[in-house]
GROMACS .gro file of C-alpha atoms in nm:
model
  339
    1UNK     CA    1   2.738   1.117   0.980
    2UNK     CA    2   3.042   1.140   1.177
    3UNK     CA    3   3.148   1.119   1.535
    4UNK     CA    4   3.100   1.383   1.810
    5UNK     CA    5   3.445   1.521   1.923
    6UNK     CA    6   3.316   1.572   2.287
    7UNK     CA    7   3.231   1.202   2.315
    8UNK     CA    8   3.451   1.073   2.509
    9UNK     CA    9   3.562   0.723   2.423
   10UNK     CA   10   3.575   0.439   2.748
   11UNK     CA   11   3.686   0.127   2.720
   12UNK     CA   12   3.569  -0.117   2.975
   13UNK     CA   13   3.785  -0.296   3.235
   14UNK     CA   14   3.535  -0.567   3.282
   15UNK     CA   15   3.207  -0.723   3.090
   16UNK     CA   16   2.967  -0.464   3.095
   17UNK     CA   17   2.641  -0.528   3.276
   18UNK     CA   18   2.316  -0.510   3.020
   19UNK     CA   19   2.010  -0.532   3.065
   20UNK     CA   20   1.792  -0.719   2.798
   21UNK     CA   21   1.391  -0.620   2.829
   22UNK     CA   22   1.264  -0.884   2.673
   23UNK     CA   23   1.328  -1.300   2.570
   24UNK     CA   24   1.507  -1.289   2.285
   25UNK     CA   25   1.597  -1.629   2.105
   26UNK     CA   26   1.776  -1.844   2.302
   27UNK     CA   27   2.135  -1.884   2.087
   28UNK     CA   28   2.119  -1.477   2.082
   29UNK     CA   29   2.041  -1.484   2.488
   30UNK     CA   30   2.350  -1.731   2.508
   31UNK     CA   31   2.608  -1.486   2.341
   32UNK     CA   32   2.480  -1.254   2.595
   33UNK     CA   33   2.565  -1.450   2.902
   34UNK     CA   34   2.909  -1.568   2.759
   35UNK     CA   35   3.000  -1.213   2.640
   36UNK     CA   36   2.846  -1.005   2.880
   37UNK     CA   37   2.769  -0.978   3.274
   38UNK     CA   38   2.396  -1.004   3.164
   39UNK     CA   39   2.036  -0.969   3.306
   40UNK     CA   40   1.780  -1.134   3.074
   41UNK     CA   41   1.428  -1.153   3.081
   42UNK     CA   42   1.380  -1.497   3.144
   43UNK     CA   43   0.978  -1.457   3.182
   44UNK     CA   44   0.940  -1.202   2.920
   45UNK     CA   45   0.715  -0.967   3.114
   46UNK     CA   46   0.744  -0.652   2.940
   47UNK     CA   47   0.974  -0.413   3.193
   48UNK     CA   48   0.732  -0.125   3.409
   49UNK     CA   49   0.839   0.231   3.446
   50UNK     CA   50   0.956   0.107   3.779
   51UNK     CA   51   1.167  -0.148   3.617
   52UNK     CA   52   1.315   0.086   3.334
   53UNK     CA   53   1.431   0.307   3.547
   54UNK     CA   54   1.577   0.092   3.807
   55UNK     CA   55   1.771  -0.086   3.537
   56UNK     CA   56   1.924   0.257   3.386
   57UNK     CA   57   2.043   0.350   3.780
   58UNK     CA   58   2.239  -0.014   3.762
   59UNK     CA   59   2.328  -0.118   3.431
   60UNK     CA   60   2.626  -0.006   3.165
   61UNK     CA   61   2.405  -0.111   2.907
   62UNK     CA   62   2.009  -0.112   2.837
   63UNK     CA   63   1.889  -0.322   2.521
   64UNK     CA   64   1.500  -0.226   2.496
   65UNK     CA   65   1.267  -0.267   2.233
   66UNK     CA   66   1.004  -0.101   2.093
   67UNK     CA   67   0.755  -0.110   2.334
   68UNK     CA   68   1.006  -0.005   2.600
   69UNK     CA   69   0.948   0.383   2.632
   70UNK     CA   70   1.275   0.534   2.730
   71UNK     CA   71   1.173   0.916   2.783
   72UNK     CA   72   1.342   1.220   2.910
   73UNK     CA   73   1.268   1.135   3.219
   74UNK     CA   74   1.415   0.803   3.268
   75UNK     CA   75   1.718   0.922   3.059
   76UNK     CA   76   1.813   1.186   3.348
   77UNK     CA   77   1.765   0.968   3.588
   78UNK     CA   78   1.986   0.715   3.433
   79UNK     CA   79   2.314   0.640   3.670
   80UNK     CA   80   2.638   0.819   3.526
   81UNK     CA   81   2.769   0.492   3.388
   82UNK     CA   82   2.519   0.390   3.188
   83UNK     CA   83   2.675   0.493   2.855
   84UNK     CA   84   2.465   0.272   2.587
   85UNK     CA   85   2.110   0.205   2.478
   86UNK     CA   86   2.159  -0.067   2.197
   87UNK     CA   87   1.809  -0.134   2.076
   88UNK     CA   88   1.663  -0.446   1.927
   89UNK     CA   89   1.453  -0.278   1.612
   90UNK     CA   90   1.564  -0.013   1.335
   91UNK     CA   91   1.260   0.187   1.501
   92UNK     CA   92   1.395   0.453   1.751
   93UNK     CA   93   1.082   0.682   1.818
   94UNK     CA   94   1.048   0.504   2.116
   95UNK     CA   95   1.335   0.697   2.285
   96UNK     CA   96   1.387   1.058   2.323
   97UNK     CA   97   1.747   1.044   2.159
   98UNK     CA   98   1.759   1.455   2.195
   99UNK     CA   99   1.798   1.363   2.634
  100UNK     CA  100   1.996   1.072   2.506
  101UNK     CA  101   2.245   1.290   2.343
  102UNK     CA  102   2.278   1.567   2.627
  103UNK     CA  103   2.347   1.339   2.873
  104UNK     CA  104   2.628   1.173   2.609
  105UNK     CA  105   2.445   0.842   2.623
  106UNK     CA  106   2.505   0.652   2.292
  107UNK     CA  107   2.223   0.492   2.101
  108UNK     CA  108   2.206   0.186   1.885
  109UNK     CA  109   1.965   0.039   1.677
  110UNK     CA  110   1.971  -0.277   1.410
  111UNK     CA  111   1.891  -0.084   1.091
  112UNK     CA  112   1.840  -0.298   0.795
  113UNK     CA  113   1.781  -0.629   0.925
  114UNK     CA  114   1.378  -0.648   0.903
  115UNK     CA  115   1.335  -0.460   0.571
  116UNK     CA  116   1.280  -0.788   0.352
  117UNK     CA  117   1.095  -0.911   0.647
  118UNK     CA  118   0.838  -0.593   0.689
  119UNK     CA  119   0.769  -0.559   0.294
  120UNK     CA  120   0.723  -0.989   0.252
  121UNK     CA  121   0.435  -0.872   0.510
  122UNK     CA  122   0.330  -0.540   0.346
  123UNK     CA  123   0.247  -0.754   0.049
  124UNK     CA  124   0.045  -1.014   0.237
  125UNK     CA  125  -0.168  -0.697   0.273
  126UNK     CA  126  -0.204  -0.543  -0.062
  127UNK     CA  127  -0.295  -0.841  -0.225
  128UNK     CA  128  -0.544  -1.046   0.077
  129UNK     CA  129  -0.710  -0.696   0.125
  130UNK     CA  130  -0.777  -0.624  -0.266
  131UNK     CA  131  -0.881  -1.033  -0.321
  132UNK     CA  132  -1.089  -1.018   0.048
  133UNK     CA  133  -0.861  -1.341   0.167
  134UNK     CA  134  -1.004  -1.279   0.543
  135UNK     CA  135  -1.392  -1.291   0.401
  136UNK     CA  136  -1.303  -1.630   0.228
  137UNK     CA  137  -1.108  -1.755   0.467
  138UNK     CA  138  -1.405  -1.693   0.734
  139UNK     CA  139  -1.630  -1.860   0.521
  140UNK     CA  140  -1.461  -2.158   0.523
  141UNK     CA  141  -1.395  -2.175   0.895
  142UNK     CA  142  -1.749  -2.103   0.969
  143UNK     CA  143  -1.908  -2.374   0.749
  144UNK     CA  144  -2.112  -2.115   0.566
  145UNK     CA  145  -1.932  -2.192   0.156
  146UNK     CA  146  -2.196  -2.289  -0.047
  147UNK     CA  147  -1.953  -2.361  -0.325
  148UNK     CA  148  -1.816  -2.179  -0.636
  149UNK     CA  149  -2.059  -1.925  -0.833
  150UNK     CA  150  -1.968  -1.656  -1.042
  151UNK     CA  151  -2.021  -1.347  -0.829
  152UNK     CA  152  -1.918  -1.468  -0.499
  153UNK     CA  153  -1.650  -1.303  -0.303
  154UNK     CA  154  -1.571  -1.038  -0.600
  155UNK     CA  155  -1.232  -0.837  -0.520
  156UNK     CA  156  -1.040  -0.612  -0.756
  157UNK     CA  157  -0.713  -0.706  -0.941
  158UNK     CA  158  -0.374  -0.578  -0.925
  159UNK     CA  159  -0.252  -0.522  -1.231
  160UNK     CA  160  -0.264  -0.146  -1.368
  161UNK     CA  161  -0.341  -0.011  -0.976
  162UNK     CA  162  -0.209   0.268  -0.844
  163UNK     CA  163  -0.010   0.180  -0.514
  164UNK     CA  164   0.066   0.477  -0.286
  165UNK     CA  165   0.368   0.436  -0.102
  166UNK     CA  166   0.405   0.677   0.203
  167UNK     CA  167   0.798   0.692   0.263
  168UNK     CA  168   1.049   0.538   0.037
  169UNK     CA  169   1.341   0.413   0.255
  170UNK     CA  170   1.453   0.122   0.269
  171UNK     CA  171   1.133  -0.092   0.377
  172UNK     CA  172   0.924   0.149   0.123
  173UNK     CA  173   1.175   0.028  -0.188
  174UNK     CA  174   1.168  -0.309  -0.082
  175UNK     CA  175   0.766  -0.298  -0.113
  176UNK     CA  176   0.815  -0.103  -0.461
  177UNK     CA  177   1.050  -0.358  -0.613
  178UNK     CA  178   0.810  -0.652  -0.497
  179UNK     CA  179   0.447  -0.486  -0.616
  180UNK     CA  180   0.628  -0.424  -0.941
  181UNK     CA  181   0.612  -0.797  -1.018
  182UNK     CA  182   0.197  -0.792  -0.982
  183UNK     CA  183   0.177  -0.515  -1.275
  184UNK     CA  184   0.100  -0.191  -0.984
  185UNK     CA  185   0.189   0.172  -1.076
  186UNK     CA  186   0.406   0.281  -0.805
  187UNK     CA  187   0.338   0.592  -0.687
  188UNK     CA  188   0.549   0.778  -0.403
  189UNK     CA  189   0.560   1.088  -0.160
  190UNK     CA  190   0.839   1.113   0.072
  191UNK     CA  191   1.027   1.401   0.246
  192UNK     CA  192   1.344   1.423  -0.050
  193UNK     CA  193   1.277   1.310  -0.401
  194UNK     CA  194   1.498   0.980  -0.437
  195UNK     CA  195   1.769   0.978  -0.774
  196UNK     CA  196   1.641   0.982  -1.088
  197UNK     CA  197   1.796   0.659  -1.137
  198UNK     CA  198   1.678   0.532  -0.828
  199UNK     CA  199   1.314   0.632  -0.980
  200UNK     CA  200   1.394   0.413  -1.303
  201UNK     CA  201   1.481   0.101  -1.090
  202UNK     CA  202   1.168   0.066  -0.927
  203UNK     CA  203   0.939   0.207  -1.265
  204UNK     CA  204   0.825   0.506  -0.924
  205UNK     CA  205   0.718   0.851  -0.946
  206UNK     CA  206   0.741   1.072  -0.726
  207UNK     CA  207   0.420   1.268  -0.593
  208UNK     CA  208   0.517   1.635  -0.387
  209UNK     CA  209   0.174   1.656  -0.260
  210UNK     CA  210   0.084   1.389   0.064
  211UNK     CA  211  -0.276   1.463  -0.054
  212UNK     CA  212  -0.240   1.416  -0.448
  213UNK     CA  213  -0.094   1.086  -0.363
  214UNK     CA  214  -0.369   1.007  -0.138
  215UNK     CA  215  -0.618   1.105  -0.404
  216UNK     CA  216  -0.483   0.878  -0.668
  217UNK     CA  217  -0.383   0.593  -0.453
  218UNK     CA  218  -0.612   0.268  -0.501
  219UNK     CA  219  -0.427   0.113  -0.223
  220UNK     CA  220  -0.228   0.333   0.008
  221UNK     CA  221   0.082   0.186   0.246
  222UNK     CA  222   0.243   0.326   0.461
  223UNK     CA  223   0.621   0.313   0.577
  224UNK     CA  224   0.760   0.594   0.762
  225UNK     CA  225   0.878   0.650   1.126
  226UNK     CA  226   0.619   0.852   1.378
  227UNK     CA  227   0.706   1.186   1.529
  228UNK     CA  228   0.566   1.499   1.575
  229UNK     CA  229   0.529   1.577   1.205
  230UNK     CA  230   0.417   1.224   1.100
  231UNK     CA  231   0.134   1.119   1.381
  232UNK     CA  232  -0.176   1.144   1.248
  233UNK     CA  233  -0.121   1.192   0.906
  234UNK     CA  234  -0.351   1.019   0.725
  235UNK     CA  235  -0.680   1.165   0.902
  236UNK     CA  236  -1.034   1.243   0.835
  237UNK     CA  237  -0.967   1.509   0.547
  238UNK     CA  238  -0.710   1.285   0.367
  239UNK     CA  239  -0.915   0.997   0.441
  240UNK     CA  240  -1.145   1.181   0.271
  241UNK     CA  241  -0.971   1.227  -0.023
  242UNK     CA  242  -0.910   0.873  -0.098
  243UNK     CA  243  -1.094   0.730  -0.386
  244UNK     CA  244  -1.427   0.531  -0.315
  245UNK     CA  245  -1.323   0.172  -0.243
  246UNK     CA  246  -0.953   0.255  -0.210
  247UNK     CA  247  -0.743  -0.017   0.052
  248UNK     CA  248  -0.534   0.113   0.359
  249UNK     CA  249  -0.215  -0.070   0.468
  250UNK     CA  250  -0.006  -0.025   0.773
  251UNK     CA  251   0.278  -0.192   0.938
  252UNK     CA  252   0.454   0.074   1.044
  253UNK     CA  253   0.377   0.263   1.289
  254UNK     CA  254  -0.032   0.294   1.452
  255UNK     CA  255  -0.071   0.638   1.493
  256UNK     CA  256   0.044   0.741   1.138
  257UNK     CA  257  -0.332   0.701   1.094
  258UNK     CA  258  -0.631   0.818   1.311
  259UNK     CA  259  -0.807   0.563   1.362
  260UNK     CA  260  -1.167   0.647   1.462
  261UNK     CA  261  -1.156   0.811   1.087
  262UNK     CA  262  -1.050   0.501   0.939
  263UNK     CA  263  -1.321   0.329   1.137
  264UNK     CA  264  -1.583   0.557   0.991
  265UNK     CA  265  -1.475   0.530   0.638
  266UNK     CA  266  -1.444   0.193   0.637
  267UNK     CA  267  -1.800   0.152   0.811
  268UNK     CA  268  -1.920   0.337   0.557
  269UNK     CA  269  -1.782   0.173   0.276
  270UNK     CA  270  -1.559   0.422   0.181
  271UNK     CA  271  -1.228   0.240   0.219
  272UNK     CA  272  -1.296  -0.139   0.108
  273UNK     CA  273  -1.044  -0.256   0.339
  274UNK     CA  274  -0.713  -0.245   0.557
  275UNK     CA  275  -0.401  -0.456   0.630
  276UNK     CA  276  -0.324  -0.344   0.986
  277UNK     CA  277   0.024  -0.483   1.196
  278UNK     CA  278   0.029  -0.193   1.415
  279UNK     CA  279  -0.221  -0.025   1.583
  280UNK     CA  280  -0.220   0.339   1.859
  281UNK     CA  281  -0.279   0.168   2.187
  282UNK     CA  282  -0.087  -0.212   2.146
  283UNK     CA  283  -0.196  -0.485   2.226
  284UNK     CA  284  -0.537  -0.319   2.266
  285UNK     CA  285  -0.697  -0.312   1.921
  286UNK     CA  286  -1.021  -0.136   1.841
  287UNK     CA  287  -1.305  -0.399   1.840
  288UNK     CA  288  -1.469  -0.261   1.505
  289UNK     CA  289  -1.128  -0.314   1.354
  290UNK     CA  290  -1.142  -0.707   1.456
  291UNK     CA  291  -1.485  -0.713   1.394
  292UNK     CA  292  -1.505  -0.575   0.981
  293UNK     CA  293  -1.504  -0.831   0.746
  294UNK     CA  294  -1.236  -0.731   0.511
  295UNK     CA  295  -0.964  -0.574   0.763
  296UNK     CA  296  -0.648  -0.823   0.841
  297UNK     CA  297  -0.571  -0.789   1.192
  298UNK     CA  298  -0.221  -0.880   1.238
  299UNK     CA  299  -0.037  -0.875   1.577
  300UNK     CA  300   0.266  -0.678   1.497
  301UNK     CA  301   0.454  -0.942   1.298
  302UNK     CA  302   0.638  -0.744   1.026
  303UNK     CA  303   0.942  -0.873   1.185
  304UNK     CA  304   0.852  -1.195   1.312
  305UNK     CA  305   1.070  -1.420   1.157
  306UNK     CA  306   1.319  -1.688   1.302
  307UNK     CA  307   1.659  -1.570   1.057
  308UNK     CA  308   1.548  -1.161   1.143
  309UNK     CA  309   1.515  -1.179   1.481
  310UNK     CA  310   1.860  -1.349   1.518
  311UNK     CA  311   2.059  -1.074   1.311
  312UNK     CA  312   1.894  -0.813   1.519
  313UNK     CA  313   2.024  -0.988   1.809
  314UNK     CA  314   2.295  -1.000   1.673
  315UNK     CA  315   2.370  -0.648   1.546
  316UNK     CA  316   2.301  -0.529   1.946
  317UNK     CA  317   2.604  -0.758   2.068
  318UNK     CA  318   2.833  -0.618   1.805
  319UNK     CA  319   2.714  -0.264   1.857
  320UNK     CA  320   2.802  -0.375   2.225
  321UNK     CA  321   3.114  -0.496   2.195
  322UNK     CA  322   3.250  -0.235   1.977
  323UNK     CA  323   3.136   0.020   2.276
  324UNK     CA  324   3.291  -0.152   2.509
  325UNK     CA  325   3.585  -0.145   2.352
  326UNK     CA  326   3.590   0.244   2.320
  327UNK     CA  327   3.510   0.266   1.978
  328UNK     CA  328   3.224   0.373   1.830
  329UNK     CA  329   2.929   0.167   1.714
  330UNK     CA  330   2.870   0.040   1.385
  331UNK     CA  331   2.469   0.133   1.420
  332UNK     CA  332   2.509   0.412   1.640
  333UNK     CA  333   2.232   0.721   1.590
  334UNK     CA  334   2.301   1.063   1.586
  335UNK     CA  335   2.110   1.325   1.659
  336UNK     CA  336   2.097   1.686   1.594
  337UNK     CA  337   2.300   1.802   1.871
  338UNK     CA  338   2.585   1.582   1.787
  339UNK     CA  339   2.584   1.632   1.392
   0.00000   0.00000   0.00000
């Protein structure tokens, strides 16, 4: 990727005001204030439309995160000096980075960071699902263990499994390298067919078809980015082609998958299970989902830990600094229109 020509670069006089959506961790919130002329979210209320946009009329800099939807919209009626969105999170489907780009407002994000983070998760998934670790751990909980016998709580093993692994970037090669060590096949489909050698590392082959990988997958996981060709991928008629008893994980993004088909196959006894850290309509999650004995329902904690969360903070004051001082930023996205 390189630089646009008809950027222009600007280097700030002054600390640049930013706005911060959301509580971050408190030594990352302190670099803020001492670098920075900065607004935090000392309550962490997530930020209205309202607030958004107000913020974008006033500020030099917006740091959002995921749940923050910066759209068209907002983006044109963004003040003329706002000049950077740095956001906290590799994902950027949450802003319309075409509007970004026409109105020559530079985007950030903190690539990277939560990839170890994400696939430690992932694999929380495809082995509790598989072994039913929410069914035992309910029956403990509840009182209702009657002890050991020899056909209680049967799941299936790993070893010799086909896993399915929708999108092999970083996060999908980090899962790859880890199921490895349990003795699954790794299977993969993603948009460009990765090196040869790249194959070899991770003992992966590569699978053109979306829907012959489906159809072999015993457990199926999913790690790409949503847009228009990726929502609502895995629905009804690939759900249907999944093997009887097959496992579904997500923590990626919630409408890769459509849900009420998930719902039914799993109801049905189709699918055996699902690790789920995302979900369509967050923080609202489908009550059948909660309620089915052998689906983990996580609360969007891929990235949730102490060390990750830091970097990512981080990575948004360096990408900060560096724009401030009219050069370009290390994580800075391009788009089409400024390839």
């Amino acid at each position: 990727m390189t630089e646009t020509s008809d950027r222009p670069a600007r280097r700030l006089d002054r600390a640049p005001r930013v706005v911060v959506t959301r509580r971050l961790l408190p030594e990352v919130e302190a670099r803020f204030s001492e670098l920075f002329d900065a607004r935090l979210n000392a309550g962490d209320q997530p930020f209205s439309r309202k607030d958004l946009a107000e913020a974008m009329r006033n500020c030099d800099v917006l740091v959002p995160t995921v749940t923050d939807r910066i759209d068209r919209a907002l983006i044109e009626g963004a003040g003329s000096q706002l000049g950077l969105i740095a956001s906290f999170g590799a994902g950027t489907d949450h802003i319309d980075l075409a509007a970004a780009a026409a109105r020559k407002i530079i985007v950030t994000n903190t690539p990277s960071v939560f990839t170890d983070d994400t696939a430690d998760l992932t694999m929380a998934g495809i082995i509790g699902v598989p072994r039913r670790i929410r069914e035992g751990v309910h029956l403990i909980r509840s009182g209702q263990w009657t002890g050991w016998t020899p056909t209680s709580l049967l799941g299936r093993k790993l070893g010799g499994k086909v896993l399915g692994i929708v999108g092999m970037g970083r996060i999908g090669q980090a899962v790859a390298h880890r199921a490895r060590a349990f003795g699954l096949e790794i299977a993969y489909h993603n948009r460009k067919r990765l090196p040869e050698a790249v194959e070899r590392m991770f003992a992966a082959r590569y699978v053109e078809s979306l829907d012959v990988l489906v159809a072999q997958a015993d457990i199926l996981t999913l790690h790409c980015p949503a847009n228009d060709d990726s929502r609502g991928m895995i629905d009804a008629r690939r759900i249907g082609l999944m093997k009887e008893g097959a496992c579904i994980i997500n923590t990626a993004r919630g409408d890769l998958i459509e849900q009420e088909a998930m719902i039914a196959a799993l109801e049905s006894g189709q699918l055996a299970g699902a690790g789920l850290d995302v979900y369509p309509e967050e923080p609202t999650v489908d009550p059948r989902l909660i309620a089915h004995p052998n689906v983990m329902t996580l609360p969007h904690i891929g990235s949730a830990t102490r060390e990750g969360r830091e970097e990512s903070g981080l990575k948004v004051i360096a990408n900060i600094r560096m724009w401030a001082d009219g050069h370009r930023p290390p994580d800075q996205v391009l788009t089409a229109l400024e390839r």
